[in-house]
Amino acid sequence: MKDNGEERYGSIIGKEVDADRIADDATIHPGCRIIGSKTLICKGAELGYEGPVTIKDCFVGPNVKLKGGYFETSVFLEGAEAGSGAHVRAGTILEEHASIAHTVGLKQTILFPFVTLGSLINFCDCLMAGGTGKKNHSEVGSSYIHFNYTPNQDKATASLIGDVPKGVMINQKPIFLGGQGGMVGPCRIAYGTIIAAGSVYRKDQRKPDRLVFAGGGRGGSLPYTTGVYGSVKRQAVNNIVYMANLVSLMAWYHHVRSLFIGDRFPRALYDGLLFTMRLAIDERIKRFVAFCEKLEESKRMYQDQLKEAASSSLVSQKEELFENRLAVRDVILHCLDHMDRLENRTFSSIIQTKIGTPDSDYVETIRGLGTDEAAEGTKWLQGIVDDVCDRLLRLFPACR
């Protein structure tokens, strides 16, 4: 199987693939195509059990099962699974034992440990956490859509389902998104939320432990002009909170995940995780800046339509977001370039004392933290989120 550029046993490995990055005991069924110089396939991984698999520049961890479909520039950590017909694109991370059933589309999606998606789902531009294990996990029901493209043709729509500071501790109540439904991003959803099946949800649910539902909406016909935004405060704030959570997740990867590098979490897989996280952050910055760039013209159209009735506060929102849009990248890149300053040494020491061997199980170690120990980690990460949000919102006072 490792002869580059040859077809062997019904599968093809591209000439650019480094054979040493494919584990000897990985199972690659006939009909698979493995391409991309970055591709990594770790021990115990299985590709193509249910149908052909195409892998391009993916980082496939130990005992991962990708049963059929197309996978590009994504990371799958130990025990993650994907059913046949998957279409997984760049910037996606499935952490330990996260899984998707058949015919699921992901892009720029991050699923924390044990999060489970049913079948026939489109779930791009989301981060989802919650749950404590295989029998108590966050789940998305079949035939669900995260709507991530607006009539104004922007994709500043990423939804935060759970969060990073609490979610990484693998100790939160699960979130359930009922099947035959959808969510119109950008949304923020608290732990313990249940969204009833058949609901298309358009709001934030920031109070935990709620059952929420939504109907189909009223019928009707209203005047509408593409390109004219009303208030953009919620959209801007939700994007800022999402980006801040990604910065805190990068800090977690740098200062906690790095302590688990070993045979079951090799350095090459860790490097791939950081690489993919950077892609995810860059994507969110790009989409937010592109959204802000539309607001100069939107302001003009809005003022032309409403004349003297135009709201000065809504005009200020658009002006601030447009004029300071590029500073967002500077703030976030400064954080990424100074990750050493974001370490909490107290919490790092706690983790180090919990690690028994270089190959300690990441999930079991984190789940084994005491209540106060986990709270220390959450406080650290929430501090990062709050600090990044504060820096960014200073650029946009009208959105505070």
Coordinates of C-alpha atoms in Angstrom, one line a residue:
M1 CA 0.0 0.0 0.0
K2 CA 2.9 2.4 0.5
D3 CA 4.4 2.5 -3.0
N4 CA 3.8 6.2 -3.9
G5 CA 2.0 6.9 -7.1
E6 CA 0.9 3.3 -7.6
E7 CA -2.4 1.5 -7.6
R8 CA -2.2 -1.3 -5.1
Y9 CA -5.0 -3.6 -3.9
G10 CA -7.5 -1.4 -5.6
S11 CA -6.5 1.9 -3.9
I12 CA -4.3 4.8 -5.1
I13 CA -1.7 6.7 -3.2
G14 CA -0.5 9.9 -4.7
K15 CA 3.2 10.4 -5.5
E16 CA 3.4 13.4 -3.1
V17 CA 2.2 11.3 -0.1
D18 CA 4.9 10.5 2.5
A19 CA 4.7 6.8 3.0
D20 CA 6.2 7.1 6.5
R21 CA 3.1 9.1 7.5
I22 CA 0.9 6.1 6.9
A23 CA 0.9 3.6 9.8
D24 CA 1.7 0.0 9.0
D25 CA -1.4 -1.3 10.7
A26 CA -3.8 1.2 9.1
T27 CA -6.6 -0.6 7.1
I28 CA -7.2 0.9 3.7
H29 CA -10.0 -0.9 1.8
P30 CA -10.1 -1.1 -2.0
G31 CA -11.3 2.0 -3.9
C32 CA -9.7 4.6 -1.7
R33 CA -7.6 7.5 -3.0
I34 CA -5.0 9.1 -0.7
I35 CA -3.5 12.4 -1.8
G36 CA -1.8 15.5 -0.4
S37 CA 1.7 15.9 1.0
K38 CA 0.3 16.7 4.5
T39 CA -1.7 13.5 4.8
L40 CA -1.2 11.6 8.0
I41 CA -2.9 8.2 8.9
C42 CA -2.1 6.9 12.4
K43 CA -2.2 3.4 13.8
G44 CA -5.5 1.5 13.8
A45 CA -7.2 3.9 11.4
E46 CA -9.6 2.3 8.9
L47 CA -10.7 3.9 5.6
G48 CA -13.4 2.8 3.2
Y49 CA -15.2 0.0 5.0
E50 CA -18.6 1.1 3.6
G51 CA -17.5 2.8 0.4
P52 CA -14.6 4.5 -1.3
V53 CA -12.8 7.2 0.6
T54 CA -10.8 10.2 -0.8
I55 CA -8.4 11.7 1.7
K56 CA -6.6 15.0 0.8
D57 CA -4.2 16.6 3.3
C58 CA -6.0 15.2 6.3
F59 CA -4.7 14.2 9.7
V60 CA -6.3 10.9 10.7
G61 CA -5.7 9.9 14.3
P62 CA -5.5 6.5 16.0
N63 CA -8.5 4.2 15.6
V64 CA -10.4 6.6 13.5
K65 CA -13.0 5.2 11.1
L66 CA -13.8 7.1 7.9
K67 CA -16.2 4.7 6.3
G68 CA -16.9 6.5 2.9
G69 CA -16.8 9.9 1.3
Y70 CA -14.5 12.9 0.7
F71 CA -12.3 14.4 3.4
E72 CA -10.0 17.4 2.9
T73 CA -7.7 19.4 5.2
S74 CA -9.4 18.2 8.4
V75 CA -8.4 16.6 11.6
F76 CA -9.9 13.4 13.2
L77 CA -8.7 12.7 16.7
E78 CA -8.6 9.3 18.4
G79 CA -11.8 7.2 17.9
A80 CA -13.6 9.7 15.7
E81 CA -16.0 8.2 13.1
A82 CA -17.7 9.3 9.8
G83 CA -20.3 7.3 8.0
S84 CA -20.5 6.7 4.2
G85 CA -21.3 9.6 1.9
A86 CA -19.5 12.1 4.1
H87 CA -18.4 15.4 2.6
V88 CA -15.9 17.0 5.0
R89 CA -14.1 20.1 3.9
A90 CA -11.3 22.3 5.2
G91 CA -11.1 23.6 8.7
T92 CA -13.0 20.7 10.3
I93 CA -11.9 19.1 13.6
L94 CA -13.6 16.0 15.1
E95 CA -12.2 15.5 18.5
E96 CA -12.0 12.2 20.4
H97 CA -15.0 9.9 19.7
A98 CA -17.0 12.6 17.9
S99 CA -19.0 11.0 15.1
I100 CA -21.2 11.7 12.1
A101 CA -23.6 9.2 10.5
H102 CA -24.1 8.8 6.7
T103 CA -24.3 11.7 4.2
V104 CA -23.2 14.6 6.4
G105 CA -21.6 17.8 5.1
L106 CA -19.1 19.7 7.3
K107 CA -16.8 22.7 6.7
Q108 CA -15.1 24.9 9.3
T109 CA -16.9 22.7 11.9
I110 CA -15.4 21.8 15.3
L111 CA -17.0 18.9 17.3
F112 CA -15.8 18.3 20.8
P113 CA -15.4 14.8 22.3
F114 CA -18.4 12.5 21.9
V115 CA -20.6 15.0 20.0
T116 CA -22.7 13.0 17.6
L117 CA -24.5 14.0 14.3
G118 CA -27.2 11.9 12.7
S119 CA -27.7 11.4 9.0
L120 CA -28.4 13.8 6.1
I121 CA -27.1 16.8 7.8
N122 CA -25.4 20.0 6.6
F123 CA -23.6 21.5 9.6
C124 CA -20.9 24.0 8.3
D125 CA -19.5 26.9 10.3
C126 CA -20.3 25.6 13.8
L127 CA -18.5 24.7 17.1
M128 CA -20.5 22.2 19.2
A129 CA -19.6 20.9 22.7
G130 CA -21.4 19.3 25.6
G131 CA -21.8 16.0 27.2
T132 CA -19.6 13.7 29.3
G133 CA -19.3 10.4 27.3
K134 CA -20.7 8.0 24.8
K135 CA -24.0 7.6 26.7
N136 CA -24.4 11.3 27.5
H137 CA -23.4 13.5 24.6
S138 CA -24.6 16.5 22.5
E139 CA -26.4 15.4 19.4
V140 CA -27.9 16.8 16.2
G141 CA -30.9 14.9 14.8
S142 CA -31.1 13.7 11.2
S143 CA -32.0 16.1 8.4
Y144 CA -30.7 19.2 10.2
I145 CA -29.3 22.3 8.5
H146 CA -27.2 25.1 9.9
F147 CA -28.1 27.9 7.6
N148 CA -24.8 29.8 7.0
Y149 CA -25.4 32.0 4.0
T150 CA -27.6 35.1 4.2
P151 CA -29.7 36.9 1.6
N152 CA -27.2 39.7 1.8
Q153 CA -24.6 37.1 0.6
D154 CA -22.3 37.0 3.6
K155 CA -21.1 34.1 5.7
A156 CA -20.3 35.8 9.0
T157 CA -22.7 33.3 10.4
A158 CA -20.7 30.8 12.6
S159 CA -22.8 29.5 15.6
L160 CA -21.4 28.6 19.0
I161 CA -23.3 25.6 20.4
G162 CA -21.9 25.4 23.9
D163 CA -18.5 27.1 24.3
V164 CA -14.8 26.5 24.7
P165 CA -14.1 27.3 28.4
K166 CA -16.6 24.9 29.8
G167 CA -16.8 22.5 26.8
V168 CA -13.2 21.4 26.9
M169 CA -13.7 20.0 30.5
I170 CA -16.1 17.4 29.1
N171 CA -18.4 17.9 32.1
Q172 CA -21.3 19.9 30.8
K173 CA -24.9 19.0 30.1
P174 CA -25.5 17.9 26.5
I175 CA -27.3 20.0 23.9
F176 CA -29.8 18.5 21.6
L177 CA -30.9 19.9 18.2
G178 CA -34.0 18.0 17.0
G179 CA -34.1 16.5 13.6
Q180 CA -35.9 17.9 10.5
G181 CA -34.9 21.3 11.8
G182 CA -32.4 24.0 11.3
M183 CA -30.6 27.0 12.9
V184 CA -30.0 30.3 11.2
G185 CA -26.5 31.5 12.1
P186 CA -24.9 33.2 13.9
C187 CA -26.4 31.8 17.1
R188 CA -25.2 31.1 20.6
I189 CA -26.7 28.2 22.4
A190 CA -26.3 27.3 26.1
Y191 CA -25.6 23.9 27.6
G192 CA -28.7 21.8 28.5
T193 CA -30.7 23.4 25.6
I194 CA -33.1 21.2 23.7
I195 CA -34.4 22.6 20.4
A196 CA -37.6 20.7 19.5
A197 CA -37.6 18.6 16.3
G198 CA -38.9 20.5 13.3
S199 CA -37.9 23.9 14.6
V200 CA -36.0 26.4 12.5
Y201 CA -34.3 28.4 15.2
R202 CA -33.2 32.0 14.6
K203 CA -32.4 33.3 18.1
D204 CA -29.7 33.0 20.8
Q205 CA -30.6 30.8 23.7
R206 CA -28.1 31.8 26.5
K207 CA -30.1 30.5 29.5
P208 CA -29.2 26.9 30.2
D209 CA -31.6 24.0 30.5
R210 CA -34.4 25.2 28.3
L211 CA -36.7 23.4 25.8
V212 CA -37.2 25.8 22.9
F213 CA -39.2 25.5 19.7
A214 CA -40.1 27.5 16.7
G215 CA -42.9 27.3 14.2
G216 CA -42.7 27.9 10.5
G217 CA -43.3 31.6 10.8
R218 CA -46.1 33.7 9.4
G219 CA -46.8 33.8 5.7
G220 CA -46.7 37.1 3.8
S221 CA -44.9 39.4 1.4
L222 CA -42.8 42.4 2.5
P223 CA -40.6 44.9 0.6
Y224 CA -37.0 43.8 0.7
T225 CA -33.8 45.2 -0.8
T226 CA -30.8 42.9 -0.8
G227 CA -27.7 44.6 0.7
V228 CA -29.6 46.8 3.2
Y229 CA -28.8 45.7 6.8
G230 CA -30.8 46.8 9.8
S231 CA -29.1 46.5 13.2
V232 CA -25.9 44.5 12.9
K233 CA -25.0 44.5 16.6
R234 CA -26.1 40.9 17.3
Q235 CA -24.3 39.6 14.2
A236 CA -21.1 41.5 15.0
V237 CA -21.1 40.5 18.7
N238 CA -21.7 36.8 18.0
N239 CA -18.9 36.8 15.5
I240 CA -16.6 38.4 18.0
V241 CA -17.5 35.9 20.7
Y242 CA -17.0 33.0 18.3
M243 CA -13.5 34.3 17.3
A244 CA -12.6 34.8 20.9
N245 CA -13.6 31.2 21.7
L246 CA -11.3 30.0 18.9
V247 CA -8.4 31.9 20.4
S248 CA -9.0 30.3 23.8
L249 CA -9.2 26.9 22.1
M250 CA -5.9 27.5 20.4
A251 CA -4.4 28.4 23.9
W252 CA -5.9 25.1 25.2
Y253 CA -4.2 23.2 22.3
H254 CA -0.9 24.9 22.9
H255 CA -0.7 24.6 26.7
V256 CA -2.8 21.5 27.5
R257 CA -3.1 19.3 24.4
S258 CA 0.7 19.5 23.9
L259 CA 1.3 17.8 27.2
F260 CA -0.3 14.6 25.8
I261 CA 2.1 14.2 22.8
G262 CA 3.1 10.5 22.6
D263 CA 2.3 7.3 20.7
R264 CA -1.5 7.8 20.9
F265 CA -1.2 11.5 20.1
P266 CA 1.9 11.8 17.9
R267 CA 3.6 15.1 17.2
A268 CA 2.6 15.1 13.6
L269 CA -1.1 14.9 14.6
Y270 CA -0.7 17.7 17.1
D271 CA 1.0 19.8 14.4
G272 CA -1.9 19.1 12.1
L273 CA -4.3 20.2 14.8
L274 CA -2.6 23.5 15.2
F275 CA -2.5 24.0 11.4
T276 CA -6.2 23.3 11.0
M277 CA -7.1 25.6 14.0
R278 CA -5.2 28.4 12.3
L279 CA -7.2 27.8 9.1
A280 CA -10.4 28.0 11.2
I281 CA -9.4 31.3 12.8
D282 CA -8.3 32.7 9.4
E283 CA -11.6 31.8 7.9
R284 CA -13.6 33.5 10.6
I285 CA -11.5 36.7 10.3
K286 CA -11.9 36.6 6.5
R287 CA -15.7 36.2 6.7
F288 CA -16.1 38.9 9.3
V289 CA -14.0 41.4 7.4
A290 CA -16.0 40.6 4.2
F291 CA -19.2 41.2 6.1
C292 CA -17.9 44.6 7.4
E293 CA -16.9 45.7 3.9
K294 CA -20.5 45.4 2.8
L295 CA -21.6 47.9 5.4
E296 CA -20.3 51.1 3.8
E297 CA -22.6 50.5 0.8
S298 CA -25.4 49.2 3.1
K299 CA -25.2 52.5 5.1
R300 CA -25.6 54.5 1.9
M301 CA -28.6 52.5 0.8
Y302 CA -30.1 52.6 4.2
Q303 CA -29.8 56.4 4.4
D304 CA -31.2 56.8 0.8
Q305 CA -34.2 54.7 1.7
L306 CA -35.1 56.3 5.1
K307 CA -33.8 59.8 4.6
E308 CA -34.3 61.8 7.9
A309 CA -35.8 58.8 9.6
A310 CA -32.5 56.8 9.4
S311 CA -31.3 55.8 12.9
S312 CA -28.1 57.4 13.9
S313 CA -27.1 54.5 16.1
L314 CA -27.5 52.0 13.2
V315 CA -25.5 54.3 11.0
S316 CA -22.8 54.4 13.6
Q317 CA -22.7 50.6 13.8
K318 CA -22.0 50.3 10.1
E319 CA -19.4 53.1 10.1
E320 CA -17.4 51.6 13.0
L321 CA -17.5 48.1 11.6
F322 CA -16.4 49.3 8.2
E323 CA -13.7 51.7 9.3
N324 CA -12.1 49.4 11.9
R325 CA -12.6 46.0 10.2
L326 CA -8.9 45.4 9.5
A327 CA -7.9 46.0 13.1
V328 CA -9.7 42.8 14.0
R329 CA -7.1 40.7 12.3
D330 CA -4.3 42.6 14.1
V331 CA -5.9 42.0 17.6
I332 CA -6.3 38.2 17.0
L333 CA -3.0 37.7 15.3
H334 CA -1.3 39.4 18.2
C335 CA -2.9 36.9 20.6
L336 CA -1.8 34.0 18.3
D337 CA 1.7 35.3 18.1
H338 CA 2.1 35.5 21.8
M339 CA 0.6 32.2 23.0
D340 CA 3.2 31.9 25.6
R341 CA 1.6 34.8 27.5
L342 CA -1.7 33.0 27.6
E343 CA -0.6 30.1 29.7
N344 CA -2.0 29.5 33.1
R345 CA 0.9 27.8 34.9
T346 CA -1.3 26.7 37.8
F347 CA -3.6 24.8 35.5
S348 CA -0.8 23.4 33.5
S349 CA 0.8 22.0 36.7
I350 CA -2.6 20.4 37.6
I351 CA -2.6 18.6 34.3
Q352 CA 1.0 17.5 34.5
T353 CA 0.3 15.9 37.9
K354 CA -2.6 14.0 36.4
I355 CA -0.7 12.6 33.5
G356 CA 0.6 9.1 34.6
T357 CA 2.5 8.2 31.4
P358 CA 3.5 9.9 28.2
D359 CA 0.6 8.0 26.6
S360 CA -2.1 9.0 29.1
D361 CA -5.6 9.1 27.8
Y362 CA -6.5 12.7 27.1
V363 CA -10.3 12.3 27.6
E364 CA -9.9 10.2 30.8
T365 CA -7.4 12.7 32.2
I366 CA -9.6 15.7 31.6
R367 CA -12.7 13.9 32.9
G368 CA -10.8 13.0 36.0
L369 CA -10.3 16.6 37.1
G370 CA -11.9 17.6 40.3
T371 CA -14.6 20.3 40.3
D372 CA -12.3 23.0 41.6
E373 CA -9.5 21.9 39.1
A374 CA -11.9 22.1 36.1
A375 CA -13.2 25.4 37.4
E376 CA -9.6 26.8 37.4
G377 CA -9.2 25.8 33.7
T378 CA -12.6 27.2 32.8
K379 CA -11.7 30.5 34.6
W380 CA -8.4 30.7 32.6
L381 CA -10.0 30.1 29.2
Q382 CA -13.0 32.4 30.0
G383 CA -10.5 35.1 30.8
I384 CA -9.0 34.8 27.4
V385 CA -12.4 35.0 25.8
D386 CA -13.4 38.0 27.8
D387 CA -10.1 39.8 27.1
V388 CA -10.3 39.2 23.3
C389 CA -14.0 40.3 23.2
D390 CA -13.2 43.4 25.2
R391 CA -10.3 44.4 22.8
L392 CA -12.5 43.8 19.8
L393 CA -15.5 45.6 21.1
R394 CA -13.4 48.7 21.9
L395 CA -13.1 49.0 18.1
F396 CA -16.9 49.1 17.8
P397 CA -18.5 51.0 20.7
A398 CA -21.9 51.2 19.0
C399 CA -22.0 47.4 19.2
R400 CA -21.5 47.1 22.9

